[in-house]
Coordinates of C-alpha atoms and ligand atoms in Angstrom, one line a residue:
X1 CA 96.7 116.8 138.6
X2 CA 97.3 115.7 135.2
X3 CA 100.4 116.2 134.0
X4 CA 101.3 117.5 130.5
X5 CA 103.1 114.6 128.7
X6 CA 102.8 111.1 128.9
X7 CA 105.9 110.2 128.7
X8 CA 109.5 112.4 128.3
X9 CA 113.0 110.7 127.2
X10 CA 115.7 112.6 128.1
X11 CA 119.6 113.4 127.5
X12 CA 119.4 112.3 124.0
X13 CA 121.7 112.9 120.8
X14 CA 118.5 113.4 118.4
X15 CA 118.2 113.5 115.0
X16 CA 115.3 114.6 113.6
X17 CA 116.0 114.1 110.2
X18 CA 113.9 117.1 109.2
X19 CA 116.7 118.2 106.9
X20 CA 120.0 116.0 107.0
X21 CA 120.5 114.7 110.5
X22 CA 119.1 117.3 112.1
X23 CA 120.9 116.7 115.3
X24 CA 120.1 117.9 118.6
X25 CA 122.5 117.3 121.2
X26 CA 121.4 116.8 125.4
X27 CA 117.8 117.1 123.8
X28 CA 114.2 115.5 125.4
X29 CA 111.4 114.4 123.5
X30 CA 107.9 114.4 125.1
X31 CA 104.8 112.4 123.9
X32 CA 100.8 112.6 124.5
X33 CA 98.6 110.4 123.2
X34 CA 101.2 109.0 121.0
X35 CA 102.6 112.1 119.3
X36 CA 105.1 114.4 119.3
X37 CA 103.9 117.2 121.9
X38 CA 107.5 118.5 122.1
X39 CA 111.0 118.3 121.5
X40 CA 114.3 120.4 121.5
X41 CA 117.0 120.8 123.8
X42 CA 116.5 119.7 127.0
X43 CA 117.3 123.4 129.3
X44 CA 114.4 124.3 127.0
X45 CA 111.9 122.4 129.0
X46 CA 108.9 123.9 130.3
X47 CA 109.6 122.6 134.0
X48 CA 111.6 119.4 135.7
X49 CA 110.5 116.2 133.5
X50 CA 108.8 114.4 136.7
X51 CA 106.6 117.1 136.9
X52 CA 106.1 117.5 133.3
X53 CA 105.2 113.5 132.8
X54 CA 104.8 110.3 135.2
X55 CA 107.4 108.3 133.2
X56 CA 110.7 109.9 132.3
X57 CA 113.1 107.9 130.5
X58 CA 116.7 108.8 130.8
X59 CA 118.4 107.8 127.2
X60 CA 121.9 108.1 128.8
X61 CA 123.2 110.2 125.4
X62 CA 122.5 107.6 123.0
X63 CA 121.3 108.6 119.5
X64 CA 117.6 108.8 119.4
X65 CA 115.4 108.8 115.7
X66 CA 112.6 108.0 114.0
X67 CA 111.6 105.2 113.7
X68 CA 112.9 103.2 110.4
X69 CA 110.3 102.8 107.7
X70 CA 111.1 100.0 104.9
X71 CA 109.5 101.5 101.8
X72 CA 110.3 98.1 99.5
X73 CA 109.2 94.5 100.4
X74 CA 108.0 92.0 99.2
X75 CA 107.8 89.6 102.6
X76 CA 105.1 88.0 102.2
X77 CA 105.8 84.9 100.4
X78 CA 106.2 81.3 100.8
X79 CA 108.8 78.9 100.6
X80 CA 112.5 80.1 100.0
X81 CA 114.7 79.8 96.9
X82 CA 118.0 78.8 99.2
X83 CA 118.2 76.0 96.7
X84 CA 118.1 77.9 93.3
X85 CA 121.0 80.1 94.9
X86 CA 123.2 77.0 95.5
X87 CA 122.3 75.6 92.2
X88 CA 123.5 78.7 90.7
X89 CA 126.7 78.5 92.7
X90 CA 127.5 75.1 91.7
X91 CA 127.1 76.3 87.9
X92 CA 123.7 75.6 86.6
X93 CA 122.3 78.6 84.7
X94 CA 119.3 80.7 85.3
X95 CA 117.7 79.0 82.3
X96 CA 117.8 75.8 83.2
X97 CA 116.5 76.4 86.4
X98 CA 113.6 78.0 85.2
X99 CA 113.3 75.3 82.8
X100 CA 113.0 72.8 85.6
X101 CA 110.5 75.0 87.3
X102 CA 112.7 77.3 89.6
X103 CA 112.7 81.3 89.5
X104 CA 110.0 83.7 90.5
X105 CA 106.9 80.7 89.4
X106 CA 107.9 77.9 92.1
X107 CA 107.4 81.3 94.3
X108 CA 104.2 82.0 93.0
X109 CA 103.3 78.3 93.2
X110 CA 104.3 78.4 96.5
X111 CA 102.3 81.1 97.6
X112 CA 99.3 79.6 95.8
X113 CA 99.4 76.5 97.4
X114 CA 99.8 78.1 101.1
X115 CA 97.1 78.2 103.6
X116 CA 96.4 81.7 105.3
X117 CA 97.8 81.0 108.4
X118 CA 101.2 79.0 106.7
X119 CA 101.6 81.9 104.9
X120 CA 101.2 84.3 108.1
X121 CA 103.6 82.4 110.3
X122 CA 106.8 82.3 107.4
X123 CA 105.6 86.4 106.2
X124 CA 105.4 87.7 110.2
X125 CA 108.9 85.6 111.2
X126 CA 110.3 88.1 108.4
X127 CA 108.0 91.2 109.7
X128 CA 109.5 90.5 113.0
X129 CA 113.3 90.4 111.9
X130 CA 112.5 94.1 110.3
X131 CA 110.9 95.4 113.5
X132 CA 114.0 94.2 115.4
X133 CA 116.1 96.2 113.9
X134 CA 114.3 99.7 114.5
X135 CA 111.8 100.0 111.5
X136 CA 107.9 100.9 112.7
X137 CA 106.4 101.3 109.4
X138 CA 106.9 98.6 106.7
X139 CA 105.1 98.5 102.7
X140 CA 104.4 95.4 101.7
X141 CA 103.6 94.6 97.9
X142 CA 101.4 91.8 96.4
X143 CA 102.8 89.9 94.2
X144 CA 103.4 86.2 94.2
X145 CA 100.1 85.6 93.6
X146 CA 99.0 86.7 90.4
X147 CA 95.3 85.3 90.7
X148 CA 92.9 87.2 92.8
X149 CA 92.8 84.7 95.1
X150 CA 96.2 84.6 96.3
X151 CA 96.6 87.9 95.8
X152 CA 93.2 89.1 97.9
X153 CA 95.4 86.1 100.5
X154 CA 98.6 88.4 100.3
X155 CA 96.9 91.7 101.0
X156 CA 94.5 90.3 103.9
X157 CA 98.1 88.7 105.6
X158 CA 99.7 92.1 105.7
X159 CA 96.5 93.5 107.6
X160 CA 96.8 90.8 110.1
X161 CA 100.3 91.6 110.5
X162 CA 99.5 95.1 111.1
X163 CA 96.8 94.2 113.8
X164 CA 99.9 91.7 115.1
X165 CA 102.5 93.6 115.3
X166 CA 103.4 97.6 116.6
X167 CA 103.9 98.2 113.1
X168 CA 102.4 100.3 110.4
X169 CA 102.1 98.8 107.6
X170 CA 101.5 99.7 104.1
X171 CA 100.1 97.9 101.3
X172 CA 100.7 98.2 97.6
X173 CA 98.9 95.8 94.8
X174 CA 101.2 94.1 92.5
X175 CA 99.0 92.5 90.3
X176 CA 101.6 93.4 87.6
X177 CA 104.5 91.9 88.7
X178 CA 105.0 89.1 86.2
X179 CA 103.0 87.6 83.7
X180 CA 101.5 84.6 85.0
X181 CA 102.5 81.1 83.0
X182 CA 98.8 80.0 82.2
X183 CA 98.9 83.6 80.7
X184 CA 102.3 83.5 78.8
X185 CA 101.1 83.6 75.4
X186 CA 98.6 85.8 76.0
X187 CA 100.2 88.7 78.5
X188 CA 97.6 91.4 77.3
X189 CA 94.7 89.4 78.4
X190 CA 96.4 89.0 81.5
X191 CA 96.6 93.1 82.0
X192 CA 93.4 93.2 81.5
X193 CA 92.5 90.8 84.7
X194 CA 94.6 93.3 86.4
X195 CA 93.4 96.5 84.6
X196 CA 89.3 95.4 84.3
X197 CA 89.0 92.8 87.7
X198 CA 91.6 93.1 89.8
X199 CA 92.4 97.0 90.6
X200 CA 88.9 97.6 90.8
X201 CA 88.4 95.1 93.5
X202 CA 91.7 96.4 95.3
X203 CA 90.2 99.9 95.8
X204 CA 86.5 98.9 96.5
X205 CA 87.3 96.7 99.5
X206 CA 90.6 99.2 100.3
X207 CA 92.9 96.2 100.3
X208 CA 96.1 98.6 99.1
X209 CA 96.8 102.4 98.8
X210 CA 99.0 102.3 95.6
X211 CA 99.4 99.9 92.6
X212 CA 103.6 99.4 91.1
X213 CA 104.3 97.5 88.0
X214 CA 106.9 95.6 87.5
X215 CA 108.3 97.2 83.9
X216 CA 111.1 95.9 82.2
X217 CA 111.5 93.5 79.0
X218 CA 111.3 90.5 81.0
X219 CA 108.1 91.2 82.8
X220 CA 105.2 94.5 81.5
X221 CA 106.1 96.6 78.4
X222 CA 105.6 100.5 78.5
X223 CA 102.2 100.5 76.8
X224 CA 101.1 97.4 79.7
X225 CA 102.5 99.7 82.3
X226 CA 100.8 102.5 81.6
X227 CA 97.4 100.7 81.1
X228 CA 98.0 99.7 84.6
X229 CA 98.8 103.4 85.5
X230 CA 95.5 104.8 83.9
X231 CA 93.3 102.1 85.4
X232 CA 94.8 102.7 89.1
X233 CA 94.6 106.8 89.0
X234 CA 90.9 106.6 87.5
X235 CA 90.5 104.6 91.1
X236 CA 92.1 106.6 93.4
X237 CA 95.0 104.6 94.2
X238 CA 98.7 106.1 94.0
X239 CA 101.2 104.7 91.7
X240 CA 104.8 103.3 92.1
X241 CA 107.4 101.6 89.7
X242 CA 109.6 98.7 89.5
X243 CA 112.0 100.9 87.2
X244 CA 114.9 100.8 84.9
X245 CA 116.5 98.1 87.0
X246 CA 117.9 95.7 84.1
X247 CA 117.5 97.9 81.1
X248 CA 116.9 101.9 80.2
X249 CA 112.4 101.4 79.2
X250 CA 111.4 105.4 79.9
X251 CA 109.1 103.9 82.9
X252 CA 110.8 106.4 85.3
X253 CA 109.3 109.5 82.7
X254 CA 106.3 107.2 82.3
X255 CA 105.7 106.5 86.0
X256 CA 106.5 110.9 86.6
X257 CA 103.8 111.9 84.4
X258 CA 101.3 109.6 86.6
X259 CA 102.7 111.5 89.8
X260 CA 104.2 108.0 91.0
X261 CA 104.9 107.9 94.6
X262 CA 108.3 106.6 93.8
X263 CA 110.5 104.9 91.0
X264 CA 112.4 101.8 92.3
X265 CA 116.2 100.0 91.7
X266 CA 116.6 102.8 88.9
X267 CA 120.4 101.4 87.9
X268 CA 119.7 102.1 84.4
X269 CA 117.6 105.2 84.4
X270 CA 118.9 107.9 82.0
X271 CA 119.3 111.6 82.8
X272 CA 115.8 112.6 80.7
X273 CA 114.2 110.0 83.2
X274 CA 115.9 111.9 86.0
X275 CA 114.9 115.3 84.9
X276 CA 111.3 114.2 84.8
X277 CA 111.0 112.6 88.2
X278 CA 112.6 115.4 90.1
X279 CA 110.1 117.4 88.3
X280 CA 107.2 115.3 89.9
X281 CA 108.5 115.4 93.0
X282 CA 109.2 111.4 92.9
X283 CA 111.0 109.8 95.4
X284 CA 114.0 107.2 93.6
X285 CA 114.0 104.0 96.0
X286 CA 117.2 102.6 96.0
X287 CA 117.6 99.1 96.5
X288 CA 121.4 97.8 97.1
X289 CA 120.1 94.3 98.3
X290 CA 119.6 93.2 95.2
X291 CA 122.2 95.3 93.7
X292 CA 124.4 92.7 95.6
X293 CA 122.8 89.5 95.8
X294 CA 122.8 89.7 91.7
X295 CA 125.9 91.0 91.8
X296 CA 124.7 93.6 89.0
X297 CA 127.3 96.2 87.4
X298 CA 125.6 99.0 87.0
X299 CA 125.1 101.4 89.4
X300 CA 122.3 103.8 90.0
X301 CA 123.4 107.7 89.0
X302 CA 123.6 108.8 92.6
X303 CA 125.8 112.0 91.6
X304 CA 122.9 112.8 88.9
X305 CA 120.3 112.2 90.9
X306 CA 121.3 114.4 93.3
X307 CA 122.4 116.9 90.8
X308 CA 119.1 117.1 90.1
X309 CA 117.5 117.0 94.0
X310 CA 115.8 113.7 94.0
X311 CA 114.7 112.7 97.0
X312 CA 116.6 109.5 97.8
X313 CA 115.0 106.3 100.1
X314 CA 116.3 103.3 100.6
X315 CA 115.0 99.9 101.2
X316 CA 115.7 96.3 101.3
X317 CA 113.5 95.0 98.7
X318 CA 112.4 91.9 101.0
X319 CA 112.1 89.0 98.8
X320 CA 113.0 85.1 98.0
X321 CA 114.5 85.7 94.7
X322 CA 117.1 88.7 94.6
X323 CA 116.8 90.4 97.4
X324 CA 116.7 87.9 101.0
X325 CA 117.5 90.7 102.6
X326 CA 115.9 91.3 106.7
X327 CA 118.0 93.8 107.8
X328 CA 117.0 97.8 106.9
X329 CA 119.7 98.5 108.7
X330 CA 122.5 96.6 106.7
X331 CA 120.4 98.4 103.0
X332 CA 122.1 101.6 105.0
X333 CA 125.2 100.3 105.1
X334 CA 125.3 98.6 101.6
X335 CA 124.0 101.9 100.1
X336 CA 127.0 103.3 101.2
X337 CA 129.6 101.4 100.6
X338 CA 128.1 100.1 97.4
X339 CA 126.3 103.5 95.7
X340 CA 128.5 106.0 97.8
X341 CA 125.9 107.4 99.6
X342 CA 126.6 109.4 103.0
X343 CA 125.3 108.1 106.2
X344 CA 123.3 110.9 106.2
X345 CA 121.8 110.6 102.9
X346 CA 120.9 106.5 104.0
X347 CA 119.4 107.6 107.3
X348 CA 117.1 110.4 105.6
X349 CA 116.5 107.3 103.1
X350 CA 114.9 105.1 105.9
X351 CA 113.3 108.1 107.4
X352 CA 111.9 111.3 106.1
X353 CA 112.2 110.3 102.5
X354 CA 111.1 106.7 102.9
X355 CA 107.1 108.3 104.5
X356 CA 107.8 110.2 101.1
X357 CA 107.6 107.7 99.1
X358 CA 105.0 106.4 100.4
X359 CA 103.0 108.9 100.9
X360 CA 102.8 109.0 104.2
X361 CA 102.8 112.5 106.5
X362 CA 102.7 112.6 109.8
X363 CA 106.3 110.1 110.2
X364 CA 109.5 110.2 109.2
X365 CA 110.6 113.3 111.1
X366 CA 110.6 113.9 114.3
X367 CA 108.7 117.0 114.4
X368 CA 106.0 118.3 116.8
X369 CA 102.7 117.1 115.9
X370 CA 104.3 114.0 114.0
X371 CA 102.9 110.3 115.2
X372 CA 105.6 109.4 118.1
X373 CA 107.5 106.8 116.6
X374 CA 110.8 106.9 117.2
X375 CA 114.1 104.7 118.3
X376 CA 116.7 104.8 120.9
X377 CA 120.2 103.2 119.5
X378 CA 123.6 102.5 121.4
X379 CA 125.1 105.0 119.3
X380 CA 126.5 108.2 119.9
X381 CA 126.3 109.7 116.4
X382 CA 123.5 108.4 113.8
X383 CA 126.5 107.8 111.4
X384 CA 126.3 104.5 113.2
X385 CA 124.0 103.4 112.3
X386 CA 125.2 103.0 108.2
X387 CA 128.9 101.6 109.6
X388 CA 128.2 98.7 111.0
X389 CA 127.3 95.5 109.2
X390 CA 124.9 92.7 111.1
X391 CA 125.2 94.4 114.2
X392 CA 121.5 95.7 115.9
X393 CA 122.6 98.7 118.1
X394 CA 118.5 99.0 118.4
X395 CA 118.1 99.7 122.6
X396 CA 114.4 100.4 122.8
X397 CA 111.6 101.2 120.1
X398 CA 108.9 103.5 120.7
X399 CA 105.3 103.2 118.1
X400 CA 102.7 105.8 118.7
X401 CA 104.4 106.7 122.1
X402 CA 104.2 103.5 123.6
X403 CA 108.1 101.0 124.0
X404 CA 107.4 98.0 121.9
X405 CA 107.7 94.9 123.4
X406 CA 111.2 93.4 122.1
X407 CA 108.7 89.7 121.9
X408 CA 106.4 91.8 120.0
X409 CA 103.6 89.3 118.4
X410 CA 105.8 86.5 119.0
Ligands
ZN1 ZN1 110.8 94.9 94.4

């Protein structure tokens, strides 16, 4: 006879992170057809777990989670800027590398000049990093492109990572990222590539769910932004924010009244800008990655912010230039020890509030019904997770109810 689960891990220290930690201790977890078809404590279950499923998995009282989602990259890049970070260190200044070609352009030309599958190989290495260390869902920005080509080349990489590897991932267009040097003394004209050409092609063919702009004096003004905003609402596509990371622009109360997904790095965002994204229910993505690899000053209001009950996710902001970060699990431990947050505020940051701000249901929680993605870790308590820095405590993943391969697409 069939039995009722597919698979049942028991003796587990579960969080749910449906609100806080939401631990369970001695609990059991039971999946069909890769969800959630119950979970609680374990002298709760409807009979003995070999008659209840064919494959029971004792988890020995290690901690047992969701599965990590990373709700901030930019991975898919080519090249590395290693050198411009020991030029810096030996003195040379930002300008002058630009000047001799360095910065966020030699990524761009990079990327341009990158076959499909060069570009695949170096973006899944860094896919594969991410999925080692527990996280099953993964957003992935355009970007370094910034002609539809190479954009269109971005966005069709992540798909093929997504058919590679047991992850989900989810694509946002970044058109507006930075304004491109053939367009640099005409940066409206090159909005309206983005605004009249580029979005529209993005939601015809479905190449990304949600469009983020980059907004800040050195990249896309406020009026840019919210041409950019306007154009991806009227098709259908959500909106995020690359906000108040350098300087205080309004883009947080900007990207609020567009009912952004999320606001991102936020280290300058004012208390107004606050008010108005709690009142859109907007997640702040914190990014303390490249908080440290710039070694910035400012921090992001963590006490306002959750004065104010902002959801909070964290992320590692994947990227060559400030942020070479490929461990979601060391962003939890820098968003501690840098911003102060708890452990439990980080872990709800890579969980429940990292699907939020990205629009995601069904993940993030483990709650009955939910997609069954979830990790086993040798830890007792989820704290953890956020106290230890470069180690991988990760002892089994699980996407969509099946254990991921720990060679996964290699
Ligand atoms: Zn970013």
């Amino acid at each position: 006879m069939e039995k009722q689960f597919d698979a049942i891990w028991i003796n587990a220290v579960m969080a749910t992170c449906e609100q806080g930690y939401g631990l369970i201790q001695e609990a059991a977890i039971a999946v069909k057809e890769g969800t959630i078809a119950w979970l609680g404590a374990m002298n709760a279950l409807p009979g003995k777990p070999d008659a209840l499923a064919d494959q029971v998995y004792d988890v020995k009282g290690y901690c047992l989670t969701p599965g990590l989602i990373d709700c901030h990259t930019h991975l898919i890049y080519a090249g590395n800027r290693a050198s411009e970070f020991e030029m810096r260190l030996q003195g040379v200044s930002y300008e002058e590398i630009a000047r001799r070609g360095g910065g966020i352009q030699s990524t761009v030309r990079a990327t341009r000049q990158a076959s499909f599958e060069t570009l695949l190989q170096a973006s899944l290495k860094r896919a594969r990093a991410l999925l080692a260390s527990g996280v099953t869902t993964v957003e992935i920005k355009s970007g370094y492109g910034l002609d539809w080509d190479t954009e269109l080349k971005i966005l069709r990489v992540a798909k093929r990572i997504e058919e590679l590897l047991p992850m989900t991932v989810c694509t946002t267009f970044l058109g507006a990222h930075t304004i491109p040097v053939e367009y640099r003394e005409a940066p409206d004209a090159y909005v309206d590539l983005v605004c009249e050409e580029m979005i529209p092609k993005v939601a015809r063919e479905k190449l990304a769910s949600a469009v983020d702009v980059f907004c800040e004096k050195i990249a896309f003004n406020l009026q840019q932004t919210e041409r950019v905003f306007k154009t991806a609402k009227q098709h259908g596509l959500a909106v995020k924010c690359h906000s108040e990371q350098l300087s205080d622009s309004g883009s947080a109360s900007l990207a609020a009244a567009y009912q952004a997904l999320s606001v991102d790095h936020l280290e300058h965002i004012s208390e107004a800008g606050i008010k108005a994204i709690a009142q859109s229910g907007t997640v702040a993505v914190l990014l303390p990655g490249a908080y440290y690899f710039l070694r910035e000053k400012a921090q992001p209001p963590v006490e306002l912010l959750r004065q104010h009950r902002v959801p909070m996710a964290i992320a590692t902001d994947c990227n060559p230039g400030t942020s070479p970060l490929l461990s979601l699990l060391i962003a939890l431990n820098m968003a501690c020890t840098l911003f102060r947050l708890t452990p439990e505020e980080a872990l709800t940051g890579v969980t429940r509030y990292a699907a939020k701000a990205l629009g995601l249901h069904k993940q993030g929680t483990l709650t009955l019904g939910n997609y069954a993605d979830f990790a086993v870790w040798e830890a007792a308590h989820p704290a953890e997770l956020a106290y230890y820095i470069g180690g991988n405590p990760l002892r089994q993943l699980v996407k969509r109810g099946k254990i991921v391969d720990s060679k996964a697409g290699a």
